[in-house]
Amino acid sequence: MPETMLERLVQEGVISPLTFGFAAFLADEFILKEGSIALFTAALVSERNQSGDTCIDLSMLANHPLFDVALDFPGHCPLAPGLDDWLSILGAEVWIGAPGDTAPLILEPPRLYLGRFWHLENRVREGISRCLSKRPLIDQRKLREGLARLFPVAQNTSRPDGQKVATALAVMRNLAILSGGPGTGKTTTVVKVLALLLEQDSEMRIQLAAPTGKAAARMVDSIEARKRSLAVETAILEKIPEQASTLHRLLEYDGHGFGANSKNPLLLDCLVIDEASMIDLPLMAHLLEALPANARLILIGDRDQLASVDAGNVLGDLTGRGQMIRYSPVTANRLAVLTSVPVQLLPTSTEAVGLADSIALLEESYRFGTNSDIGRLSRMVNRGQSDEALSLLEYSSSAEVEWSEMTGLSVCTDLIEQAVSSYAHYSLSATPEAALASFDGFRVLCATRKGATGVGEINRLIGEGLRRESPSLDSTACHGQPVMITVNDYESGLFNGDIGLLWADDSGFLRAWFRFPGETRSFPLRDLPEHVPAWAMTVHKSQGSEFDRVFLILPPEDNHPLLCRELIYTGITRCREQIIIHASRRALISGIRKKLDRSSGLAEKLGWRKCPSWERNGSEQP
């Protein structure tokens, strides 16, 4: 029976129990023949979906082993046939539908999807198309005057003011996507966009949101810090929102479904979402369906960061997976008129993708200048320049970047002692609010949750070190212990990934304190949802956060499936002042060279041309 090979695959950890259960269900339900290549293909789709892919591209896998297996199987590891034969085999199965069908899998040559994800991808495509079809009415004279007031002096006459162009674009379009690395002025740009939108319509209902409570709180702080300095009337400033919501709360998610949908749309005219790279495909589909027909949508994020934890790479797909953004001549000319930027300085093409007219890339970093080693390192990693990055880490004379070479299979004792020392200060703060702010000055980031270099083990080691320094600390819950919520709890408003501190009140009782947008709240320990210690956290969980100093720990294996340039780039760009990378030479080089592009059909469906680099494991770029 086909299950024999599947059982061996799951026993050896090649496929998950979930994949095995899915394949076993298909085999039983449709009485599939022994050794069915269609069944093994279905198992591969399920397994890749759990790794973040929304589909598999059959043309890239034809004539290759379906699974990367370094085991001596009694039979042969399933081998994919040629593409034409493969499509014929899959097309003959009654449980594999065509586009638009309701079926366990959908075949849209050359891609094969789980049925649910084909429909989700097309719901996102349709939602983006709806946004692009709307053209807001604007007072161009008022907008031009506003842009001149908020951007009074050209920074460099030889290159366009990226923030000014991005601001004009966002006001012009119903859909605007602002992408840039750390310190490129994304929040500054958005605050000016909101001010100009309110000058166009003072009654515009604007809502701020982010994928996590942590990102929402940081968004509020950033907007509050920047809005007061704007050359805008007080009445307009007062209407710029100072509250933000998580996306799940905005969409009225109750643990079972979304209350906001196409039949019960959101009550807003403009939705601004920060940290958009964290939005997965299902959440984006629900969001677009709940958006009112004429509402504006502004997405902010860094397209070079790690993609969402769950399946999809929506921001990457929307922005062309790293392709250069060029505007249509019509949009370029309109931008030139509004901003006084010479049209020849704007990237323009008569073959521009329609979606590109809604995208602004902010590339000039105001935090990391040209001489900043953190900035230089992040750019080298982002370009796949492993030799240059390693040289910078080895020979840099500044304190901004440091490489602590990992020579074994576990983290060196000295690094743990440094982490213990770095964490010792925040528990001396006078208040839990001050402690939360101080705690964000330093963080240990790991690539993985498990193993000798994973979050679980590093948290254990740091906890033991801190207890040696302060023997009075309890082994399970103690004053100053950071905790991370691991489930979504809709009653408390605490969600997976939220971080707080255990803090003793005046009576000596421990409570858990968390930052919410605009406030800090405390909870009795008995009411706290499931949680774990959080001196160390994964790079994925760190998205939406910034710290003064970061220790980034990579796994020792140079072929670890999570090791890639996006992970290293994201870890580096969480810090403001110093990054220490603890990794072996081989793992660091391999990770920087490996570009992880998730398999998806969304980018092409939105008009982007397919590039040779859209491969699962990528390669070093020149």
XYZ file of C-alpha atoms in Angstrom, residues 306 411 443-459 462 535-542 550-555 562 567 571:
37
model
C 11.315 37.362 6.770
C 26.519 28.309 22.425
C 17.560 40.984 23.373
C 18.885 37.549 22.450
C 17.491 36.332 19.118
C 17.645 32.724 17.923
C 16.906 31.175 14.550
C 15.135 28.153 16.026
C 12.937 27.162 18.958
C 14.529 23.773 19.641
C 18.016 22.338 19.924
C 21.216 23.461 21.610
C 21.024 26.905 19.957
C 17.243 27.254 20.160
C 15.098 29.557 22.255
C 14.178 26.897 24.840
C 17.768 26.007 25.711
C 19.062 29.597 25.654
C 16.250 30.738 27.958
C 20.148 32.593 30.875
C 14.993 36.410 27.619
C 15.562 34.826 24.212
C 13.064 34.799 21.343
C 13.062 33.705 17.713
C 13.896 36.156 14.958
C 10.383 35.590 13.593
C 8.830 36.706 16.890
C 11.093 39.774 17.018
C 21.124 42.265 19.876
C 22.824 38.899 20.210
C 21.897 36.852 17.121
C 22.484 33.106 17.492
C 22.470 30.931 14.364
C 22.293 27.117 14.260
C 15.569 27.892 8.584
C 16.480 35.611 8.681
C 17.942 39.795 13.001
